[in-house]
Tab-separated table of C-alpha atoms in Angstrom:
chain	number	residue	atom	x	y	z
U	1	MET	CA	110.201	158.832	-7.471
U	2	LYS	CA	107.959	155.812	-8.069
U	3	GLN	CA	110.387	153.647	-6.117
U	4	LEU	CA	109.922	155.970	-3.132
U	5	ALA	CA	106.127	156.053	-3.338
U	6	LEU	CA	105.508	153.228	-0.878
U	7	GLU	CA	107.984	154.826	1.533
U	8	PHE	CA	105.949	158.039	1.481
U	9	LEU	CA	102.806	155.996	2.053
U	10	ARG	CA	104.391	154.590	5.201
U	11	VAL	CA	105.135	158.159	6.288
U	12	THR	CA	101.472	159.242	6.186
U	13	GLN	CA	100.227	155.997	7.708
U	14	THR	CA	102.556	156.378	10.685
U	15	ALA	CA	101.629	160.049	11.193
U	16	ALA	CA	97.901	159.302	11.010
U	17	ILE	CA	98.147	156.502	13.545
U	18	ALA	CA	100.159	158.731	15.894
U	19	ALA	CA	97.349	161.331	15.810
U	20	LEU	CA	94.590	158.796	16.443
U	21	PRO	CA	94.739	158.818	20.281
U	22	TRP	CA	94.067	162.574	20.218
U	23	VAL	CA	90.826	162.416	18.212
U	24	GLY	CA	88.054	164.183	20.124
U	25	ARG	CA	90.235	165.228	23.056
U	26	GLY	CA	90.243	168.952	22.327
U	27	ARG	CA	94.055	169.172	22.274
U	28	LYS	CA	95.051	170.099	18.744
U	29	HIS	CA	98.646	171.041	19.577
U	30	GLU	CA	99.377	167.672	21.142
U	31	ALA	CA	97.783	165.927	18.161
U	32	ASP	CA	99.871	167.926	15.707
U	33	GLU	CA	103.070	167.310	17.660
U	34	ALA	CA	102.434	163.561	17.740
U	35	ALA	CA	101.803	163.380	13.988
U	36	THR	CA	104.774	165.616	13.178
U	37	ALA	CA	107.233	163.649	15.333
U	38	ALA	CA	106.080	160.366	13.810
U	39	MET	CA	106.312	161.694	10.254
U	40	ARG	CA	109.765	163.129	10.857
U	41	ARG	CA	111.039	159.850	12.305
U	42	VAL	CA	110.014	157.823	9.255
U	43	LEU	CA	111.184	160.438	6.729
U	44	ARG	CA	114.672	160.296	8.204
U	45	GLN	CA	114.834	156.564	7.406
U	46	ILE	CA	114.196	156.975	3.666
U	47	GLN	CA	117.108	156.616	1.256
U	48	MET	CA	117.062	160.138	-0.177
U	49	ASP	CA	118.605	163.578	0.081
U	50	GLY	CA	115.446	165.395	1.096
U	51	VAL	CA	114.689	169.006	1.979
U	52	VAL	CA	111.432	170.254	3.485
U	53	VAL	CA	110.220	173.133	1.281
U	54	ILE	CA	106.704	173.304	2.744
U	55	GLY	CA	106.361	172.289	6.356
U	56	GLU	CA	105.393	173.309	9.849
U	57	GLY	CA	106.811	176.816	9.542
U	58	GLU	CA	110.124	178.657	9.599
U	59	MET	CA	113.033	177.283	11.624
U	60	ASP	CA	112.379	179.669	14.528
U	61	GLU	CA	108.671	178.732	14.575
U	62	ALA	CA	108.792	174.931	14.290
U	63	PRO	CA	111.139	172.499	16.035
U	64	MET	CA	110.396	169.700	13.555
U	65	LEU	CA	109.819	169.535	9.784
U	66	TYR	CA	110.565	173.231	9.472
U	67	ILE	CA	111.165	174.816	6.069
U	68	GLY	CA	114.719	174.063	5.001
U	69	GLU	CA	115.162	171.054	7.279
U	70	LYS	CA	117.129	168.233	5.679
U	71	THR	CA	115.585	164.793	5.878
U	72	GLY	CA	116.233	161.298	4.652
U	73	THR	CA	119.547	159.488	4.963
U	74	GLY	CA	121.327	162.141	2.907
U	75	GLN	CA	122.062	159.653	0.153
U	76	GLY	CA	119.987	158.933	-2.919
U	77	PRO	CA	117.840	161.173	-5.123
U	78	GLN	CA	117.516	164.865	-4.302
U	79	ILE	CA	113.898	165.412	-3.290
U	80	ASP	CA	111.779	168.411	-2.275
U	81	ILE	CA	109.276	167.515	0.429
U	82	ALA	CA	105.964	169.254	1.233
U	83	VAL	CA	104.194	168.022	4.341
U	84	ASP	CA	101.120	168.560	6.433
U	85	PRO	CA	101.412	165.919	9.154
U	86	LEU	CA	97.941	166.754	10.424
U	87	GLU	CA	95.664	168.526	7.979
U	88	GLY	CA	92.694	169.458	10.109
U	89	THR	CA	94.087	169.913	13.617
U	90	ASN	CA	90.774	171.392	14.761
U	91	LEU	CA	88.942	168.473	13.173
U	92	VAL	CA	90.973	165.951	15.155
U	93	ALA	CA	90.574	167.946	18.360
U	94	GLY	CA	86.808	168.081	17.856
U	95	GLY	CA	86.447	164.493	16.656
U	96	GLN	CA	85.145	165.775	13.312
U	97	ASN	CA	85.435	164.349	9.821
U	98	ASN	CA	88.016	164.932	7.072
U	99	SER	CA	91.347	165.016	8.928
U	100	THR	CA	94.324	163.483	7.146
U	101	ALA	CA	98.095	163.150	7.163
U	102	VAL	CA	99.545	164.214	3.803
U	103	ILE	CA	102.870	164.443	1.991
U	104	ALA	CA	103.908	165.531	-1.487
U	105	ALA	CA	107.317	165.121	-3.074
U	106	ALA	CA	109.061	166.019	-6.317
U	107	PRO	CA	112.607	166.288	-7.677
U	108	ARG	CA	114.706	169.133	-6.246
U	109	GLY	CA	113.528	172.532	-7.449
U	110	ALA	CA	110.207	171.314	-8.870
U	111	LEU	CA	107.860	172.584	-6.128
U	112	LEU	CA	106.839	176.205	-5.664
U	113	HIS	CA	108.208	177.394	-2.320
U	114	ALA	CA	104.895	178.935	-1.351
U	115	PRO	CA	105.039	181.433	1.500
U	116	ASP	CA	102.636	181.027	4.413
U	117	MET	CA	99.889	183.392	3.266
U	118	TYR	CA	96.497	183.251	1.602
U	119	MET	CA	96.123	181.830	-1.885
U	120	GLU	CA	93.065	181.819	-4.154
U	121	LYS	CA	92.656	178.351	-5.662
U	122	LEU	CA	90.646	176.733	-8.437
U	123	ALA	CA	90.795	173.023	-9.291
U	124	ALA	CA	88.975	170.731	-11.699
U	125	GLY	CA	89.302	167.300	-13.250
U	126	ALA	CA	90.798	166.146	-16.536
U	127	GLY	CA	87.550	166.790	-18.393
U	128	ALA	CA	87.934	170.516	-17.735
U	129	GLY	CA	91.654	170.725	-18.416
U	130	GLY	CA	92.643	174.066	-19.896
U	131	VAL	CA	89.197	175.530	-19.212
U	132	ILE	CA	89.492	177.087	-15.765
U	133	ASP	CA	90.847	180.632	-15.389
U	134	ILE	CA	91.596	182.095	-11.954
U	135	GLY	CA	91.417	185.573	-13.522
U	136	LEU	CA	87.697	185.192	-14.238
U	137	PRO	CA	84.809	185.368	-11.759
U	138	VAL	CA	84.010	182.025	-10.168
U	139	ALA	CA	80.566	181.976	-11.851
U	140	ASP	CA	82.237	182.149	-15.275
U	141	ASN	CA	84.399	179.190	-14.335
U	142	VAL	CA	81.318	177.210	-13.338
U	143	LEU	CA	79.823	177.898	-16.771
U	144	ARG	CA	83.061	176.941	-18.529
U	145	VAL	CA	83.454	173.672	-16.643
U	146	ALA	CA	79.809	172.747	-17.162
U	147	ALA	CA	80.203	173.281	-20.917
U	148	ALA	CA	83.426	171.251	-21.012
U	149	LEU	CA	81.847	168.378	-19.098
U	150	GLY	CA	78.579	168.570	-21.011
U	151	LYS	CA	76.610	168.797	-17.777
U	152	PRO	CA	73.498	170.844	-17.043
U	153	LEU	CA	74.200	173.536	-14.476
U	154	ARG	CA	71.681	172.013	-12.086
U	155	GLU	CA	73.910	168.912	-11.945
U	156	MET	CA	77.128	170.826	-11.274
U	157	THR	CA	78.607	170.661	-7.758
U	158	VAL	CA	81.253	173.090	-6.503
U	159	SER	CA	83.179	172.458	-3.290
U	160	VAL	CA	83.770	175.595	-1.186
U	161	GLN	CA	85.033	176.017	2.368
U	162	SER	CA	82.412	177.352	4.746
U	163	ARG	CA	83.926	180.734	5.545
U	164	GLU	CA	82.532	184.275	5.568
U	165	ARG	CA	85.143	185.346	3.019
U	166	HIS	CA	83.556	182.945	0.514
U	167	GLN	CA	79.943	184.069	0.865
U	168	ALA	CA	79.913	186.236	-2.265
U	169	ALA	CA	81.399	183.379	-4.290
U	170	ILE	CA	78.879	180.918	-2.836
U	171	ASP	CA	76.002	183.213	-3.797
U	172	ALA	CA	77.403	183.657	-7.312
U	173	ILE	CA	77.770	179.908	-7.805
U	174	ARG	CA	74.222	179.245	-6.683
U	175	GLU	CA	72.910	181.948	-8.999
U	176	THR	CA	74.234	179.933	-11.966
U	177	GLY	CA	72.014	177.038	-10.895
U	178	ALA	CA	74.920	174.931	-9.640
U	179	LYS	CA	75.016	173.317	-6.204
U	180	VAL	CA	77.534	174.182	-3.494
U	181	ARG	CA	78.958	171.536	-1.201
U	182	LEU	CA	80.361	173.264	1.866
U	183	PHE	CA	83.136	171.852	4.038
U	184	ASP	CA	84.665	173.093	7.260
U	185	ASP	CA	88.384	172.248	7.141
U	186	GLY	CA	90.655	170.027	5.071
U	187	ASP	CA	90.871	171.848	1.759
U	188	VAL	CA	93.650	169.578	0.418
U	189	THR	CA	91.377	166.547	0.123
U	190	CYS	CA	88.495	168.687	-1.115
U	191	ALA	CA	90.641	170.169	-3.886
U	192	ILE	CA	91.776	166.677	-4.841
U	193	ALA	CA	88.165	165.496	-4.968
U	194	ALA	CA	87.509	167.919	-7.827
U	195	ALA	CA	90.089	166.033	-9.904
U	196	MET	CA	88.355	162.698	-9.338
U	197	GLU	CA	85.238	162.000	-11.386
U	198	GLU	CA	83.772	159.541	-8.895
U	199	SER	CA	83.814	162.119	-6.075
U	200	GLY	CA	80.777	163.993	-7.382
U	201	ILE	CA	82.703	167.294	-7.173
U	202	ASP	CA	83.113	169.148	-10.469
U	203	LEU	CA	85.008	172.221	-9.300
U	204	PHE	CA	86.853	173.394	-6.195
U	205	TYR	CA	87.144	177.066	-5.276
U	206	GLY	CA	88.500	178.782	-2.215
U	207	ILE	CA	90.886	181.143	-0.486
U	208	GLY	CA	93.121	179.319	1.952
U	209	GLY	CA	96.714	178.586	2.822
U	210	ALA	CA	99.268	178.731	0.021
U	211	PRO	CA	101.310	175.768	1.324
U	212	GLU	CA	98.201	173.581	1.207
U	213	GLY	CA	97.618	174.817	-2.330
U	214	VAL	CA	100.966	173.488	-3.530
U	215	ILE	CA	100.409	170.150	-1.787
U	216	SER	CA	97.006	169.895	-3.494
U	217	ALA	CA	98.573	170.786	-6.844
U	218	VAL	CA	100.885	167.771	-6.693
U	219	ALA	CA	97.941	165.397	-6.276
U	220	VAL	CA	95.856	167.172	-8.932
U	221	LYS	CA	98.758	166.896	-11.375
U	222	CYS	CA	99.214	163.190	-10.668
U	223	LEU	CA	95.483	162.677	-11.268
U	224	GLY	CA	95.571	164.477	-14.619
U	225	GLY	CA	93.429	167.363	-13.404
U	226	ASP	CA	93.969	171.098	-13.696
U	227	MET	CA	94.545	173.794	-11.103
U	228	GLN	CA	95.282	177.500	-11.055
U	229	ALA	CA	96.012	179.822	-8.168
U	230	ARG	CA	97.253	183.262	-7.211
U	231	LEU	CA	98.825	184.481	-4.018
U	232	LEU	CA	97.051	187.155	-1.989
U	233	PRO	CA	99.715	189.006	0.013
U	234	ALA	CA	97.946	190.989	2.716
U	235	SER	CA	100.727	193.457	3.463
U	236	GLU	CA	103.819	195.067	2.005
U	237	ALA	CA	105.899	192.685	4.096
U	238	GLU	CA	104.187	189.658	2.537
U	239	HIS	CA	104.597	191.192	-0.915
U	240	GLU	CA	108.316	191.682	-0.310
U	241	ARG	CA	108.620	188.126	0.968
U	242	CYS	CA	107.204	186.826	-2.316
U	243	LEU	CA	109.786	188.851	-4.225
U	244	ARG	CA	112.594	187.446	-2.076
U	245	MET	CA	111.374	183.940	-2.844
U	246	GLY	CA	111.759	184.593	-6.555
U	247	LEU	CA	108.148	185.412	-7.468
U	248	SER	CA	108.484	188.420	-9.783
U	249	ASP	CA	104.699	188.926	-9.914
U	250	PRO	CA	103.408	187.948	-6.442
U	251	CYS	CA	99.743	188.404	-7.410
U	252	GLY	CA	100.010	186.838	-10.858
U	253	ARG	CA	98.384	183.677	-12.148
U	254	LEU	CA	100.049	180.425	-11.090
U	255	THR	CA	99.413	177.490	-13.392
U	256	LEU	CA	99.732	173.863	-12.380
U	257	GLN	CA	103.154	173.789	-14.040
U	258	ASP	CA	104.221	176.853	-12.050
U	259	MET	CA	103.372	175.060	-8.810
U	260	VAL	CA	104.669	171.611	-9.777
U	261	ALA	CA	107.291	171.747	-12.510
U	262	SER	CA	107.755	167.978	-12.906
U	263	ASP	CA	105.587	164.985	-13.748
U	264	GLU	CA	107.843	162.887	-11.518
U	265	CYS	CA	105.958	163.672	-8.321
U	266	VAL	CA	104.322	161.681	-5.544
U	267	PHE	CA	101.377	162.396	-3.262
U	268	ALA	CA	100.196	160.299	-0.342
U	269	ALA	CA	97.431	160.845	2.198
U	270	THR	CA	96.056	158.685	4.998
U	271	GLY	CA	92.706	159.357	6.601
U	272	ILE	CA	92.514	159.892	10.351
U	273	THR	CA	88.807	160.644	10.622
U	274	PRO	CA	86.335	159.854	7.781
U	275	GLY	CA	86.210	162.239	4.824
U	276	PRO	CA	84.918	162.516	1.253
U	277	LEU	CA	87.874	160.562	-0.145
U	278	LEU	CA	89.234	158.475	2.692
U	279	SER	CA	87.823	156.446	5.549
U	280	GLY	CA	89.104	157.155	9.023
U	281	ILE	CA	91.285	154.737	10.957
U	282	ALA	CA	89.255	151.771	12.176
U	283	HIS	CA	89.928	149.327	14.989
U	284	ALA	CA	90.125	145.671	13.989
U	285	SER	CA	90.406	142.432	15.936
U	286	GLY	CA	93.499	141.764	17.989
U	287	GLY	CA	94.110	145.440	18.638
U	288	ARG	CA	95.072	146.045	15.019
U	289	LEU	CA	94.316	149.229	13.101
U	290	LEU	CA	92.967	149.524	9.557
U	291	THR	CA	94.060	152.561	7.535
U	292	HIS	CA	92.734	153.900	4.241
U	293	SER	CA	95.175	155.835	2.059
U	294	LEU	CA	95.446	157.533	-1.309
U	295	LEU	CA	98.693	157.188	-3.258
U	296	THR	CA	99.499	158.770	-6.616
U	297	SER	CA	102.788	158.765	-8.470
U	298	GLY	CA	103.160	160.759	-11.665
U	299	PRO	CA	100.740	159.786	-14.416
U	300	SER	CA	100.470	156.170	-13.197
U	301	GLY	CA	97.002	156.654	-11.762
U	302	VAL	CA	95.478	156.712	-8.321
U	303	HIS	CA	95.635	153.908	-5.796
U	304	PHE	CA	93.378	153.547	-2.767
U	305	ILE	CA	95.097	151.312	-0.250
U	306	ARG	CA	93.722	149.599	2.842
U	307	SER	CA	96.386	148.405	5.254
U	308	MET	CA	96.354	146.529	8.544
U	309	HIS	CA	98.780	147.601	11.266
U	310	ALA	CA	99.737	146.306	14.671
U	311	GLY	CA	97.977	148.358	17.327
U	312	SER	CA	101.301	149.123	19.000
U	313	MET	CA	102.070	151.570	16.184
U	314	ALA	CA	99.616	154.007	17.775
U	315	GLY	CA	101.747	154.367	20.845
């Protein structure tokens, strides 16, 4: 997996650059299509037997990078791929911050094949490993993490997506004395931030897409953090779908190991517009482009990488 890490970095860099011309143009579908086509093209060049387990949707919904699509050359290690070629399509369309291109990968069978439904998520850094509990109220988790980190509650910061469904949780967090840092979109990078001490985020909480939750879990695991989740099927049909995917208890607790069953995993992300972890793509002299990426591979640590690219790559 480590040998493939730089290949996956090239995948997110290429997808991010492909989305760049669409920043601020109000055309999210075109932006997503550009990033997806670019990511697919590079993935097919990698020496691996890859399968997309989390992607752009089912085969009849997505023409590219659909769930079950084979990728890579077909030779080499057997790899499960989870992708979000453009996390934050609305952010790119509106020229807003925190859009990224992301990919996660692990050996075949190691990633939870999360259905496209809501998932409740909780993530923290290494200092709070084994402390968080998705079965407890969010306020209790704030208290637990604060105790584990040895921080006064007034210095605790919890990252929560700015959505009406989170208002009760936001109120409960603030009642503990902790601060809430709201974000609009891009919950993958915000969940990852909770696993990084220098981010200033101590805990991440939210209800969002399950596929994004698994992608986040790969990065959190590589960073030595902790994460728990539980699926929230909204109908009998969604409940049955979970059962068909092998989840005997669709609403049960999912640990980090349940979501990512191998330490041999890779996560890469490249910023498109500026965010809490990554700078956006910048223009340099000679028409070149400067990208800022995050790359993690197993327990080897986190690498922030700045790369210069020929401007023609954006075409």
